[in-house]
Coordinates of C-alpha atoms in Angstrom, one line a residue:
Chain A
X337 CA 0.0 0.0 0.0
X338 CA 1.5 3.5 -0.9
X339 CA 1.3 6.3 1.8
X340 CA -2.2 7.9 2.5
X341 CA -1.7 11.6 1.2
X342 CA -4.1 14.9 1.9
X343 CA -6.1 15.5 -0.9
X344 CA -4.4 17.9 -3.5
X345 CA -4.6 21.7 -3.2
X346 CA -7.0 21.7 -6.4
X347 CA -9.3 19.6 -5.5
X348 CA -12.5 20.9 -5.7
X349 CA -16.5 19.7 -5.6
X350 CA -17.9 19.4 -9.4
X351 CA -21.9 19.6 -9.1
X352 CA -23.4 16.0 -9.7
X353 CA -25.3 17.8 -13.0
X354 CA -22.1 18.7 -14.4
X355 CA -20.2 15.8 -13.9
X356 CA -20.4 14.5 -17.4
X357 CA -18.9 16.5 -18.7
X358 CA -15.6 15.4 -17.0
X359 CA -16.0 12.3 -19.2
X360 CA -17.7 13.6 -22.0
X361 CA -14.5 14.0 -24.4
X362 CA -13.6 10.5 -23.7
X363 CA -10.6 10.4 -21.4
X364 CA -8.6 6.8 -20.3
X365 CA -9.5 6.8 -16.8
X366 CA -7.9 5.1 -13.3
X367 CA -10.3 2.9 -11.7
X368 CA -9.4 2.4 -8.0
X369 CA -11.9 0.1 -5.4
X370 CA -11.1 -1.1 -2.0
X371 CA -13.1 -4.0 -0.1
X372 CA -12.2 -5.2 3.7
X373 CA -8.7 -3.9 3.6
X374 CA -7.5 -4.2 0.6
X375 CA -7.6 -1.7 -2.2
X376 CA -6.4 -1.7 -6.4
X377 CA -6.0 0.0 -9.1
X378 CA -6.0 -0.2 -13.1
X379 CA -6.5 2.3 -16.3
X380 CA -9.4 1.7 -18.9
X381 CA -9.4 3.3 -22.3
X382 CA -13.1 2.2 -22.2
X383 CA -15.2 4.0 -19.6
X384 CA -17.9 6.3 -21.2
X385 CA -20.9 8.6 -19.8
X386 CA -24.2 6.5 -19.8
X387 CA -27.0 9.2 -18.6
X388 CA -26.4 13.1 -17.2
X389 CA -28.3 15.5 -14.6
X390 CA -29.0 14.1 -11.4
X391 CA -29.1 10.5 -13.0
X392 CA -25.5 11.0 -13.9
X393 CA -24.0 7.0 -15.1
X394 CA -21.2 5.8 -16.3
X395 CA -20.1 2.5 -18.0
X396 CA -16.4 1.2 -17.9
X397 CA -15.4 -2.5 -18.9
X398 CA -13.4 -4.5 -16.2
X399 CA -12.1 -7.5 -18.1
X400 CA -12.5 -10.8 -15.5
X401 CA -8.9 -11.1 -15.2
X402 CA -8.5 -8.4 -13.1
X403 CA -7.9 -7.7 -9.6
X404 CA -10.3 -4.6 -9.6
X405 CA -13.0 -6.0 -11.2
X406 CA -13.3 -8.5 -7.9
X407 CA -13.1 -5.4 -5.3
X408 CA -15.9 -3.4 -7.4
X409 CA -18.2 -6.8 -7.2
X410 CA -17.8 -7.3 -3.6
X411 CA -17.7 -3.5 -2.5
X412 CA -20.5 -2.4 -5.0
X413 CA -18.5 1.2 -5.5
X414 CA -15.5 2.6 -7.7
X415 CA -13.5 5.5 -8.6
X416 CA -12.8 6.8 -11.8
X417 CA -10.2 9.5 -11.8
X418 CA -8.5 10.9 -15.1
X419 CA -4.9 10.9 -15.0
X420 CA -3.1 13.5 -17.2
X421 CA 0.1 13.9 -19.5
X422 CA 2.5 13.5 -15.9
X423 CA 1.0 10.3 -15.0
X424 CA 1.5 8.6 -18.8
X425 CA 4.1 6.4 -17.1
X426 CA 1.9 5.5 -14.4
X427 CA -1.3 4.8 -16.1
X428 CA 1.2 2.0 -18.7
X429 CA 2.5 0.7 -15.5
X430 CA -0.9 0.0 -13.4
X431 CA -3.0 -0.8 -16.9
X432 CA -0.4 -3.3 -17.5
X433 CA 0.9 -4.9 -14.1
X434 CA -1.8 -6.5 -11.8
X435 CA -1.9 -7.0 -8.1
X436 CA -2.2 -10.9 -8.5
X437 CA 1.5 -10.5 -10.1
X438 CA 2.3 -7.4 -7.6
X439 CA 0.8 -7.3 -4.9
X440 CA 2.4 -4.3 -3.6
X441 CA 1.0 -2.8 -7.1
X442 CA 0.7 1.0 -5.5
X443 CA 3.9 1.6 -4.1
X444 CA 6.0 -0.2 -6.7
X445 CA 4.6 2.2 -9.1
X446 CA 5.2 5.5 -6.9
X447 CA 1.1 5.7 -7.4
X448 CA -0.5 7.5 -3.9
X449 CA -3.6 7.7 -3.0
X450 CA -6.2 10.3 -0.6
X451 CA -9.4 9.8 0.8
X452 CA -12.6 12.6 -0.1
X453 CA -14.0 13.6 3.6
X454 CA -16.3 10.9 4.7
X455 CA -15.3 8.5 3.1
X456 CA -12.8 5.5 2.4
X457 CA -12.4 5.0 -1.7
X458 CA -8.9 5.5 -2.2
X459 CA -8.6 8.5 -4.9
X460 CA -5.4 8.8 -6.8
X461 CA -2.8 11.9 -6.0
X462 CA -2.0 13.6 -9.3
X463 CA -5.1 13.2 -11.8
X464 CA -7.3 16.3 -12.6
X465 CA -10.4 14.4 -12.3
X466 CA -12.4 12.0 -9.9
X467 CA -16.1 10.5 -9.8
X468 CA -17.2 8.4 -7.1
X469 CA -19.7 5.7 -8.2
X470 CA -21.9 3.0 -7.2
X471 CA -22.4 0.2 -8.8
X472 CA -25.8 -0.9 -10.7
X473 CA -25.7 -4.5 -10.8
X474 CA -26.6 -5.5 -14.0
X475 CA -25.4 -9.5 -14.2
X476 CA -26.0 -10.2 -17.9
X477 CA -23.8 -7.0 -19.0
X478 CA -21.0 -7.5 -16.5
X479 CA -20.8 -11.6 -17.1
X480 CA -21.9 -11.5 -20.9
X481 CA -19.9 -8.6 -21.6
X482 CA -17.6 -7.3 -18.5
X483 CA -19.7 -4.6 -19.0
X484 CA -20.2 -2.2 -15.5
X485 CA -22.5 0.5 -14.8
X486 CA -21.9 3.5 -12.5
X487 CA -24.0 5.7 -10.4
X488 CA -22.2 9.2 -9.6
X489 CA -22.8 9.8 -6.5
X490 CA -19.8 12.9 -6.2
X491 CA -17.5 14.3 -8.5
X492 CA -14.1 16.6 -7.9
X493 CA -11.9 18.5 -10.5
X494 CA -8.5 20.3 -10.5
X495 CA -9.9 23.8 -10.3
X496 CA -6.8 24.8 -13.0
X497 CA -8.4 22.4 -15.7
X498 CA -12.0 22.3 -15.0
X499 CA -14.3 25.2 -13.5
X500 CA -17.7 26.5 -14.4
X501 CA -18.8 22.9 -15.5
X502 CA -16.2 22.9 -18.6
X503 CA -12.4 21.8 -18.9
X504 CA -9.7 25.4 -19.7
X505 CA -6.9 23.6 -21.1
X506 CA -5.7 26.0 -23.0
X507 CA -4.2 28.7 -19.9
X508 CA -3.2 25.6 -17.9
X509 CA 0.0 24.0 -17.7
X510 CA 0.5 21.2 -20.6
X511 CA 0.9 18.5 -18.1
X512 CA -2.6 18.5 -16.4
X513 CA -3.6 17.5 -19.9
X514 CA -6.0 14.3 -20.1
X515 CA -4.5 11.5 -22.0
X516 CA -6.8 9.1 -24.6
X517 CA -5.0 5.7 -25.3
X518 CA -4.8 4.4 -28.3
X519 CA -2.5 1.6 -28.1
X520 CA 0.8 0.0 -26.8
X521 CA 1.1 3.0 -24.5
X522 CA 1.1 5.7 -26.8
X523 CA -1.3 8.2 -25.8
X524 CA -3.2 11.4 -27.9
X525 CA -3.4 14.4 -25.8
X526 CA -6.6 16.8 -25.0
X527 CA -6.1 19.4 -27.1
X528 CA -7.1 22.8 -28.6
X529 CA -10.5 24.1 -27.6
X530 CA -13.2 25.1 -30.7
X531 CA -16.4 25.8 -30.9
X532 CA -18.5 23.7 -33.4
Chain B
X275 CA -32.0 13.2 -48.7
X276 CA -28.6 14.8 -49.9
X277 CA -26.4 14.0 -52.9
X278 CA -24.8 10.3 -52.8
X279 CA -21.6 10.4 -53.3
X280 CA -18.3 8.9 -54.5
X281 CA -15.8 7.2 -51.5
X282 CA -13.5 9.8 -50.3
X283 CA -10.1 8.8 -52.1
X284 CA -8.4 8.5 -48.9
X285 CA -11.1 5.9 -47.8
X286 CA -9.2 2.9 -46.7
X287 CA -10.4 -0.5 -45.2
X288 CA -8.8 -1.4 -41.7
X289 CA -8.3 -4.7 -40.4
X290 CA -11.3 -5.6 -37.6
X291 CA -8.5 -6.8 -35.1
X292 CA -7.2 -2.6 -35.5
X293 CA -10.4 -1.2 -35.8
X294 CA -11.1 -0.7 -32.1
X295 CA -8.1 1.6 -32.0
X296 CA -9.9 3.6 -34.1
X297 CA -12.8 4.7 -31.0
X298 CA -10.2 4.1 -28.3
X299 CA -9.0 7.7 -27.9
X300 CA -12.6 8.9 -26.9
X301 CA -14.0 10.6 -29.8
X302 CA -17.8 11.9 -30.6
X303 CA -19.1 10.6 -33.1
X304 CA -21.8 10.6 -36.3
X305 CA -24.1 8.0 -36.4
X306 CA -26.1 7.2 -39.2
X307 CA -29.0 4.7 -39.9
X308 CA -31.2 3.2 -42.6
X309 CA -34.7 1.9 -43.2
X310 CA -37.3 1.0 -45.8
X311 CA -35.6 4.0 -48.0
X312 CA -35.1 6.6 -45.3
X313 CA -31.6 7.1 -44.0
X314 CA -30.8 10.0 -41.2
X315 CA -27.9 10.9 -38.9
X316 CA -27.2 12.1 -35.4
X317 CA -23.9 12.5 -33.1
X318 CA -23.2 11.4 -30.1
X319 CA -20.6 11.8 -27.6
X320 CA -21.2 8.4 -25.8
X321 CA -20.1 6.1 -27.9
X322 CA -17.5 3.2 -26.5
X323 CA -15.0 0.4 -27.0
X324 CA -16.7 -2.7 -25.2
X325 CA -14.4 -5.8 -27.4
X326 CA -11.7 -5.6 -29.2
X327 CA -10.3 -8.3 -31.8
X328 CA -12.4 -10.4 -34.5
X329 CA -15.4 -9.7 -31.5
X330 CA -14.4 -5.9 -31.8
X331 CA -17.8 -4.5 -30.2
X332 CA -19.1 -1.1 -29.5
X333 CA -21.5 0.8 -27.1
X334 CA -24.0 3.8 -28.0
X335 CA -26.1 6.1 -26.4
X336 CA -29.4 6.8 -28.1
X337 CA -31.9 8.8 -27.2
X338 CA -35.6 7.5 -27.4
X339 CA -36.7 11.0 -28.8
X340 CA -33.9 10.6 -31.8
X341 CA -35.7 9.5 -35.5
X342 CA -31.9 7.7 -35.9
X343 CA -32.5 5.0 -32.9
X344 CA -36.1 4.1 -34.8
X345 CA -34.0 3.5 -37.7
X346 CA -31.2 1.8 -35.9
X347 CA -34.1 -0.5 -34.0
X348 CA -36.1 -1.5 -37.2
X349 CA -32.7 -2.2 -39.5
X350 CA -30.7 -4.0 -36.8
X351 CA -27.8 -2.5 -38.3
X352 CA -25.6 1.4 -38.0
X353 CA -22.6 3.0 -38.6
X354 CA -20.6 5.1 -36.2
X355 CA -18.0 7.6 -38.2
X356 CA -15.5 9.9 -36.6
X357 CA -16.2 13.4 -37.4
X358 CA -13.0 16.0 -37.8
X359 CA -12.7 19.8 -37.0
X360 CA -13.9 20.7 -40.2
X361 CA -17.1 19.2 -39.4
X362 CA -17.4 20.9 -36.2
X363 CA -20.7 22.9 -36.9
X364 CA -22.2 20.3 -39.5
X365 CA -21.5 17.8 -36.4
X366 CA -23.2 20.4 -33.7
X367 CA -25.8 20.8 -36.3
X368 CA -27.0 16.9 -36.5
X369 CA -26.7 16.3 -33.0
X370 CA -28.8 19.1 -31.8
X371 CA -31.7 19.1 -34.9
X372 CA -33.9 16.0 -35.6
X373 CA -35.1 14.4 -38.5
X374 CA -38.9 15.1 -37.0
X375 CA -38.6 19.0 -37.1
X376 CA -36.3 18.8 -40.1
X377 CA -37.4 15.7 -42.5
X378 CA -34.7 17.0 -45.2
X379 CA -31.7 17.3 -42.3
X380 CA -29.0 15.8 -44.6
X381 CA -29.1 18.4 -47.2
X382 CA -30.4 21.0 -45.0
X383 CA -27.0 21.0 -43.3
X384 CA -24.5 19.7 -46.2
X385 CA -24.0 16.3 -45.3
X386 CA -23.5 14.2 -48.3
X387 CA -22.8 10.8 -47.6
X388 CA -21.8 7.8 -49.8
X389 CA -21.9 3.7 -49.3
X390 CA -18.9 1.0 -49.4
X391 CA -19.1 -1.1 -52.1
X392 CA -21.8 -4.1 -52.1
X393 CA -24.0 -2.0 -49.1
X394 CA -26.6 0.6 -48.8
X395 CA -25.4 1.8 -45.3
X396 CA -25.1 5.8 -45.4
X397 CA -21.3 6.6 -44.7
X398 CA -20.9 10.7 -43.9
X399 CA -18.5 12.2 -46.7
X400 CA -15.3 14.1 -45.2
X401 CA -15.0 12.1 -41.6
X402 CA -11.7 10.3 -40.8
X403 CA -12.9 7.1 -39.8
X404 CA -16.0 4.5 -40.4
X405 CA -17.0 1.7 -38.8
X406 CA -20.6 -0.6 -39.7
X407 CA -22.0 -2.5 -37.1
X408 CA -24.8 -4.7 -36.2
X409 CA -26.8 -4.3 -33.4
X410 CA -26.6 -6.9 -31.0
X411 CA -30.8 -6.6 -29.4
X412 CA -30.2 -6.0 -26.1
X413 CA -34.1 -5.2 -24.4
X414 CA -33.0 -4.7 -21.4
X415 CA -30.1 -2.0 -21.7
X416 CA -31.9 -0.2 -25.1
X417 CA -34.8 0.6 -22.8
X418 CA -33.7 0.9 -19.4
X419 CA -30.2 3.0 -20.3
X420 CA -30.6 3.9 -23.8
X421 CA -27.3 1.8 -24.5
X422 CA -27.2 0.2 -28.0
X423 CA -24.1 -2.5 -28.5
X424 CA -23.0 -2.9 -31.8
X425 CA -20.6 -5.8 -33.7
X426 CA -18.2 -4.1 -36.0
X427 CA -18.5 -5.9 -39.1
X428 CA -15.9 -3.6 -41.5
X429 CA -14.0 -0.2 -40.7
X430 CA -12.4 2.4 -42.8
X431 CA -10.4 5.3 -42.2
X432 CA -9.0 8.2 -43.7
X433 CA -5.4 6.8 -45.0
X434 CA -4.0 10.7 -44.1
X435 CA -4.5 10.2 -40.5
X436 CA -5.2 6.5 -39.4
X437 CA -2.5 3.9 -41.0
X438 CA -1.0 1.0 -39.7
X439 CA -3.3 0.6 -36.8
X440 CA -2.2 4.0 -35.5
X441 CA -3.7 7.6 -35.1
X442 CA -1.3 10.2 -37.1
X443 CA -2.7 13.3 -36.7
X444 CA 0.9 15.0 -35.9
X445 CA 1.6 15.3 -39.9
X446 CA -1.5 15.5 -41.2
X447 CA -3.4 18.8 -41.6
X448 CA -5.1 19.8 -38.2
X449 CA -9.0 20.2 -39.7
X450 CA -8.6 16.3 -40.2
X451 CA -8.4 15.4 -36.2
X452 CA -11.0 14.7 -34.5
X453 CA -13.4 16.1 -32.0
X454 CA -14.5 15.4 -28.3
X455 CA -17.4 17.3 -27.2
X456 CA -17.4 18.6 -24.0
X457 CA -20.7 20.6 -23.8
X458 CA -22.8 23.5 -26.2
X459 CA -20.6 23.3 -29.3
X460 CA -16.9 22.9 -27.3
X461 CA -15.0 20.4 -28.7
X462 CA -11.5 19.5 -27.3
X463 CA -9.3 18.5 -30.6
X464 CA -6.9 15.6 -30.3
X465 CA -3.7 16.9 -29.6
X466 CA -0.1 15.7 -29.4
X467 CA 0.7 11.9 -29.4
X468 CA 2.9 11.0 -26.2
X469 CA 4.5 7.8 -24.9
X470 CA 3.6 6.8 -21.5

């Protein structure tokens, strides 16, 4: 287990009807569960937004082989969190490596973790993004098709990417950029903002 | 119903076991749909990876107010295609009008659209990638979530930007990348390729 840190200076509340939009341009995300002591984490290129408003869902695909995917069936909750250009190396390292191999998968990866007030999920230090979820069981997707669905139940942003319910890339520094695997580890960055 | 047109030159097939890559990086997307003669489009920013491989799969979000999903429902078949930035308006323009306000949407908004050889599937003209699917019926998730899963039966992409299983937007001119909708018309562009 890596060191339990405070939550970063950024961090701040994203309103549950905005929270979308932190996945809306389709970012790889960090998934990160914890059940009766023990707590994981992986990256997934597939997450997505499912619904928006107060209904806010998500779905991610948690192939069976991994060690998350047991914690987020016997917890019923999950963290996604969006790591950004710094944590390129880090998002290879814990979508590639699992805890059955290393169990010591946190620290070996220099990956740290803090907890949102209240509560116990471990968050990851560094990423610009975090939604809280609960699960919606849904059997048939997550056995047929390792398929999971996500309630939001509270969202956070780095206030120097996201604020006023949309990501400011553009003024920020380039490394708080969100990152969008396409394969073998190589990554396309968020870019330029336009309006359509 | 707008002009059909020629496949763009730079229309290239790309292998099923590759074609995944082409959705993995988040994008928003066109969809388009055809039935008993009538054809329509709509974006969407939730659309997903779910398989990769010879199963290479796909999830999307349709609305039950959208004339597309009827179409998608009765036909049992759809393509999602990867607009670019210079289809940023034409893209804001389909995704926010519907075919049952505006019967003649296609030409009303200069989308011209073309088919691969030996199908009658609408393709949009001037987006960087194309993949046909077949709907997988799913009751359950179609009515309960609005979450349509697809089996990619071909793919194409545009030869400039997409080639050996790889995004190269880096090169290529920057109104050919594509576009990740955020919210109201802001698109995030796909940015600079990194290795994590």
């Amino acid at each position: 287990m890596s060191t339990l840190v405070c939550p970063p200076p950024h961090f701040t509340p994203v309103p549950l009807d905005k929270s979308y939009r932190l996945m809306n341009h389709g970012p790889t995300v960090l998934i990160s569960a914890q059940h009766a002591g023990v707590s994981n984490v992986m990256a997934a290129a597939w997450a997505c937004v499912l619904d928006y408003g107060q209904a806010t869902k998500v779905t991610v695909v948690l192939d069976k082989s991994t060690a998350t995917r047991a914690l987020v069936e016997a917890s019923g909750r999950f963290a996604l969190q969006l790591p950004c250009v710094a944590q390129a190396s880090l998002t290879v390292a814990v979508g590639t490596h699992s805890a059955k191999d290393i169990p010591d998968k946190w620290s070996r990866f220099g990956a740290q973790w803090f907890t949102a007030p209240g509560d116990t999920l471990p968050l990851v230090s560094g990423c610009v993004a975090w939604l809280v979820c609960k699960l919606i069981p849904e059997p048939h997707n997550q056995q047929t098709y390792d398929l999971f669905i996500g309630q939001v139940e509270a969202a956070w942003a780095d206030e120097r990417v996201f604020s006023q319910g949309r990501w400011h890339f553009d003024g920020a520094p380039q490394e708080l950029r969100t990152i969008h695997h396409v394969a073998g580890g190589q990554f396309i960055v968020a870019g330029a903002s336009v309006q359509g």
